Amino acid sequence: MSIRVVVVDDQALVRGGFAMVLGHQDDIEVVAEAGNGLEAIEAARTHRPDVILMDIRMPEMDGLEATARIVDEANWPVRVLIVTTFDPDEYVYKALRAGASGFVLKDIPPEDLVAAVRTMADGGALLSPSITRRLIGRFAERLAVDTAVSHRLERLTDREREVLASIARGSSNAEISDELFIGAATVKSHVSNVLTKLGLRDRAQAVVFAYESGLVEAGDHDIGH
Amino acid sequence: MSIRVVVVDDQALVRGGFAMVLGHQDDIEVVAEAGNGLEAIEAARTHRPDVILMDIRMPEMDGLEATARIVDEANWPVRVLIVTTFDPDEYVYKALRAGASGFVLKDIPPEDLVAAVRTMADGGALLSPSITRRLIGRFAERLAVDTAVSHRLERLTDREREVLASIARGSSNAEISDELFIGAATVKSHVSNVLTKLGLRDRAQAVVFAYESGLVEAGDHDIGH
DNA sequence: TCCGGTCTCCGCCTCACGGGGGAGGACCCC
DNA sequence: GGGGTCCTCCCCCGTGAGGCGGAGACCGGA
């Protein structure tokens, strides 16, 4: 069972180059090529490939939009590898958001591209080193901020941190009282202490602090209904 | 100029294997080996390598602690590649937090390890495909949440979104009034509308919403002084 | 033994906050 | 012209929130 690939790029030359490199591999078969997003969707429907090499800048419909639609409607495990000349952050995030599983630059060595396709077919994900670096950078940055600010968190007692966590969920004093099984007056004491120790004015600022300090993280809990 | 590498692992056999694979490359030179974190720090100081292959689980001092100290005190561009048998999330994040630039599993094919070392030396970063995938997953997840909740944001007028953004910075009504050059009464109107439209109770919950919806992101602005 | 920290709780006081309801002006579209 | 939305501003009113001071109980260390 070879890996079935569709190559999407508006430049026939580039498309041909990729197809040739991949086609020469025993375990890879280029089943179709497409010159824009619409053709890509059509090709995906018809051939149900394992992997799609997708350019971003194309006429008619760009690769991001096409990726989103293909991933959305596909009922088989298709994986999209974005292959582009440009690498601005926005493209990467949009691509990942659209459902792409990989993102590499066109200057990638042929053997690496082949390896990338195999990785994708195996269910893995892959980013260009420079892009991976930025992703890591983002994470490391956030974590660094976390550690820096968490010093102030240490000044709080365990109970006060619990109260702060409740505040950060949007709880009122009465709700915190229920959540922690303590009296309303006690909650007020704790809240006052938290605000004083952290140099904050009100619970809204406490929520900001909780998020910025990493005590809670966006996505930790649901909002609304 | 060959790439100078230090290999750190408590198992001599593993260490030897890595050293042999890397040593056979023309452009890579293994300048030292270490059996635990303390030795790693010492070796890093002495040899000032370009890349350090670092195991995590080791006696005396583990690889994460050693990585943190080395990266912290190094005044040359050293890059640490974590090479481990285990891949739980926590390790990855701790490693990146400690300052590692890469994270791969020990079952990596030799040629890939060599490529990884070269990537690191070039200033790139690298994660195992499975780990990259999870990183991407996290991002995609967050972005998905972003889009889902941002629908509700669209119900707000431009001015109301501005007010919400101010609330999310921890501003009081009076401060928002100054920031937006509008009267205090106007601010109250906007705040009321925001809360009503979003189904929230008070400004604290509005802050939570702002973070969870992606309107603001942790790290967007400073907190405290 | 006493001291300090923590957790618990009680008043009292002030006020910013938020709800309700209303109103005028600017703009746009039919 | 009329209807719609948005931004602006006003008053009244109730209450949750936060500051301040005090207090009893527990526990661990000096």
mmCIF file of C-alpha atoms in Angstrom, chain B residues 59-209:
data_model
loop_
_atom_site.group_PDB
_atom_site.id
_atom_site.type_symbol
_atom_site.label_atom_id
_atom_site.label_comp_id
_atom_site.label_asym_id
_atom_site.label_seq_id
_atom_site.Cartn_x
_atom_site.Cartn_y
_atom_site.Cartn_z
ATOM 1 C CA PRO B 59 21.189 10.514 38.955
ATOM 2 C CA GLU B 60 22.547 13.503 40.901
ATOM 3 C CA MET B 61 20.839 16.096 38.730
ATOM 4 C CA ASP B 62 18.313 15.507 35.973
ATOM 5 C CA GLY B 63 18.569 16.877 32.481
ATOM 6 C CA LEU B 64 15.907 19.542 32.882
ATOM 7 C CA GLU B 65 17.628 21.171 35.825
ATOM 8 C CA ALA B 66 20.983 20.920 34.073
ATOM 9 C CA THR B 67 19.523 22.439 30.906
ATOM 10 C CA ALA B 68 18.094 25.350 32.831
ATOM 11 C CA ARG B 69 21.392 26.096 34.543
ATOM 12 C CA ILE B 70 23.491 25.732 31.417
ATOM 13 C CA VAL B 71 21.238 27.898 29.267
ATOM 14 C CA ASP B 72 21.016 30.416 32.066
ATOM 15 C CA GLU B 73 24.715 30.901 32.593
ATOM 16 C CA ALA B 74 25.948 30.310 29.051
ATOM 17 C CA ASN B 75 27.263 33.380 27.274
ATOM 18 C CA TRP B 76 27.676 31.616 23.977
ATOM 19 C CA PRO B 77 24.960 30.224 21.668
ATOM 20 C CA VAL B 78 24.587 26.746 23.139
ATOM 21 C CA ARG B 79 21.520 24.760 22.170
ATOM 22 C CA VAL B 80 20.150 21.790 24.058
ATOM 23 C CA LEU B 81 18.437 18.858 22.387
ATOM 24 C CA ILE B 82 16.530 16.693 24.837
ATOM 25 C CA VAL B 83 16.737 13.021 23.941
ATOM 26 C CA THR B 84 14.553 10.806 26.067
ATOM 27 C CA THR B 85 12.639 7.550 26.166
ATOM 28 C CA PHE B 86 9.528 9.104 27.598
ATOM 29 C CA ASP B 87 7.406 11.798 26.089
ATOM 30 C CA PRO B 88 4.747 12.881 28.528
ATOM 31 C CA ASP B 89 3.557 16.399 27.931
ATOM 32 C CA GLU B 90 4.916 17.702 31.173
ATOM 33 C CA TYR B 91 8.441 16.833 30.174
ATOM 34 C CA VAL B 92 8.149 18.652 26.891
ATOM 35 C CA TYR B 93 6.874 21.830 28.460
ATOM 36 C CA LYS B 94 9.317 21.701 31.320
ATOM 37 C CA ALA B 95 12.106 21.160 28.832
ATOM 38 C CA LEU B 96 11.106 24.090 26.658
ATOM 39 C CA ARG B 97 10.692 26.150 29.771
ATOM 40 C CA ALA B 98 14.175 25.174 30.884
ATOM 41 C CA GLY B 99 15.460 26.537 27.613
ATOM 42 C CA ALA B 100 15.837 23.431 25.464
ATOM 43 C CA SER B 101 15.545 24.006 21.726
ATOM 44 C CA GLY B 102 14.570 20.504 20.743
ATOM 45 C CA PHE B 103 12.941 17.366 22.008
ATOM 46 C CA VAL B 104 13.211 13.963 20.355
ATOM 47 C CA LEU B 105 12.640 10.388 21.428
ATOM 48 C CA LYS B 106 15.410 7.831 21.661
ATOM 49 C CA ASP B 107 13.854 5.671 18.993
ATOM 50 C CA ILE B 108 14.760 8.299 16.439
ATOM 51 C CA PRO B 109 16.600 6.873 13.396
ATOM 52 C CA PRO B 110 20.335 7.679 13.496
ATOM 53 C CA GLU B 111 20.241 9.729 10.321
ATOM 54 C CA ASP B 112 17.429 11.815 11.755
ATOM 55 C CA LEU B 113 19.405 12.414 14.913
ATOM 56 C CA VAL B 114 22.318 13.655 12.853
ATOM 57 C CA ALA B 115 19.974 15.914 10.924
ATOM 58 C CA ALA B 116 18.522 17.133 14.201
ATOM 59 C CA VAL B 117 21.938 18.087 15.527
ATOM 60 C CA ARG B 118 22.669 20.023 12.349
ATOM 61 C CA THR B 119 19.330 21.779 12.586
ATOM 62 C CA MET B 120 20.049 22.756 16.165
ATOM 63 C CA ALA B 121 23.509 24.041 15.278
ATOM 64 C CA ASP B 122 21.942 26.179 12.565
ATOM 65 C CA GLY B 123 19.839 27.853 15.195
ATOM 66 C CA GLY B 124 16.705 25.891 14.381
ATOM 67 C CA ALA B 125 14.449 24.001 16.718
ATOM 68 C CA LEU B 126 13.073 20.538 16.486
ATOM 69 C CA LEU B 127 10.478 18.318 18.055
ATOM 70 C CA SER B 128 9.563 14.720 17.404
ATOM 71 C CA PRO B 129 6.656 14.440 14.975
ATOM 72 C CA SER B 130 4.346 13.067 17.636
ATOM 73 C CA ILE B 131 5.190 15.948 19.945
ATOM 74 C CA THR B 132 4.916 18.551 17.223
ATOM 75 C CA ARG B 133 1.540 17.125 16.568
ATOM 76 C CA ARG B 134 0.444 17.706 20.117
ATOM 77 C CA LEU B 135 1.801 21.223 20.100
ATOM 78 C CA ILE B 136 -0.163 21.872 16.949
ATOM 79 C CA GLY B 137 -3.149 20.242 18.551
ATOM 80 C CA ARG B 138 -2.990 22.653 21.440
ATOM 81 C CA PHE B 139 -2.818 25.599 19.146
ATOM 82 C CA ALA B 140 -5.548 24.379 16.859
ATOM 83 C CA GLU B 141 -7.711 23.728 19.904
ATOM 84 C CA ARG B 142 -7.259 27.211 21.208
ATOM 85 C CA LEU B 143 -7.898 28.699 17.808
ATOM 86 C CA ALA B 144 -11.026 26.598 17.483
ATOM 87 C CA VAL B 145 -12.284 27.887 20.809
ATOM 88 C CA ASP B 146 -11.409 31.365 19.666
ATOM 89 C CA THR B 147 -13.568 31.141 16.587
ATOM 90 C CA ALA B 148 -16.441 29.462 18.380
ATOM 91 C CA VAL B 149 -16.718 32.077 21.081
ATOM 92 C CA SER B 150 -15.892 35.032 18.889
ATOM 93 C CA HIS B 151 -19.309 34.646 17.325
ATOM 94 C CA ARG B 152 -20.689 36.171 20.469
ATOM 95 C CA LEU B 153 -18.166 38.957 20.232
ATOM 96 C CA GLU B 154 -19.630 39.885 16.895
ATOM 97 C CA ARG B 155 -22.879 40.823 18.564
ATOM 98 C CA LEU B 156 -21.075 43.716 20.223
ATOM 99 C CA THR B 157 -20.694 47.092 18.564
ATOM 100 C CA ASP B 158 -17.209 48.487 17.966
ATOM 101 C CA ARG B 159 -17.472 50.782 20.938
ATOM 102 C CA GLU B 160 -18.644 47.988 23.180
ATOM 103 C CA ARG B 161 -15.698 45.854 22.149
ATOM 104 C CA GLU B 162 -13.385 48.730 23.029
ATOM 105 C CA VAL B 163 -14.996 49.002 26.429
ATOM 106 C CA LEU B 164 -14.692 45.257 26.929
ATOM 107 C CA ALA B 165 -11.018 45.464 26.031
ATOM 108 C CA SER B 166 -10.544 48.143 28.671
ATOM 109 C CA ILE B 167 -12.378 46.065 31.234
ATOM 110 C CA ALA B 168 -10.086 43.195 30.315
ATOM 111 C CA ARG B 169 -7.118 45.349 31.245
ATOM 112 C CA GLY B 170 -8.578 45.782 34.695
ATOM 113 C CA SER B 171 -9.755 49.355 34.211
ATOM 114 C CA SER B 172 -12.510 50.843 36.382
ATOM 115 C CA ASN B 173 -15.373 52.712 34.782
ATOM 116 C CA ALA B 174 -13.709 56.011 35.622
ATOM 117 C CA GLU B 175 -10.482 54.903 33.958
ATOM 118 C CA ILE B 176 -12.322 53.703 30.880
ATOM 119 C CA SER B 177 -13.986 57.094 30.758
ATOM 120 C CA ASP B 178 -10.529 58.694 30.614
ATOM 121 C CA GLU B 179 -9.142 56.167 28.168
ATOM 122 C CA LEU B 180 -11.947 56.548 25.664
ATOM 123 C CA PHE B 181 -12.663 60.249 26.240
ATOM 124 C CA ILE B 182 -16.323 59.720 27.018
ATOM 125 C CA GLY B 183 -18.457 60.491 30.041
ATOM 126 C CA ALA B 184 -18.804 58.192 33.026
ATOM 127 C CA ALA B 185 -22.486 57.686 32.282
ATOM 128 C CA THR B 186 -21.664 56.547 28.767
ATOM 129 C CA VAL B 187 -19.212 54.021 30.072
ATOM 130 C CA LYS B 188 -21.865 52.610 32.357
ATOM 131 C CA SER B 189 -24.233 52.243 29.419
ATOM 132 C CA HIS B 190 -21.655 50.406 27.360
ATOM 133 C CA VAL B 191 -20.665 48.165 30.238
ATOM 134 C CA SER B 192 -24.286 47.294 30.879
ATOM 135 C CA ASN B 193 -24.825 46.484 27.217
ATOM 136 C CA VAL B 194 -21.719 44.314 27.081
ATOM 137 C CA LEU B 195 -22.751 42.353 30.152
ATOM 138 C CA THR B 196 -26.308 41.917 28.927
ATOM 139 C CA LYS B 197 -25.332 40.889 25.404
ATOM 140 C CA LEU B 198 -22.772 38.388 26.604
ATOM 141 C CA GLY B 199 -24.913 37.055 29.409
ATOM 142 C CA LEU B 200 -22.379 37.950 32.071
ATOM 143 C CA ARG B 201 -22.959 39.190 35.599
ATOM 144 C CA ASP B 202 -20.141 41.599 36.329
ATOM 145 C CA ARG B 203 -16.883 42.964 34.993
ATOM 146 C CA ALA B 204 -14.894 40.158 36.550
ATOM 147 C CA GLN B 205 -16.752 37.660 34.400
ATOM 148 C CA ALA B 206 -16.204 39.987 31.465
ATOM 149 C CA VAL B 207 -12.455 39.713 32.034
ATOM 150 C CA VAL B 208 -12.751 35.931 32.059
ATOM 151 C CA PHE B 209 -14.717 36.083 28.828
#
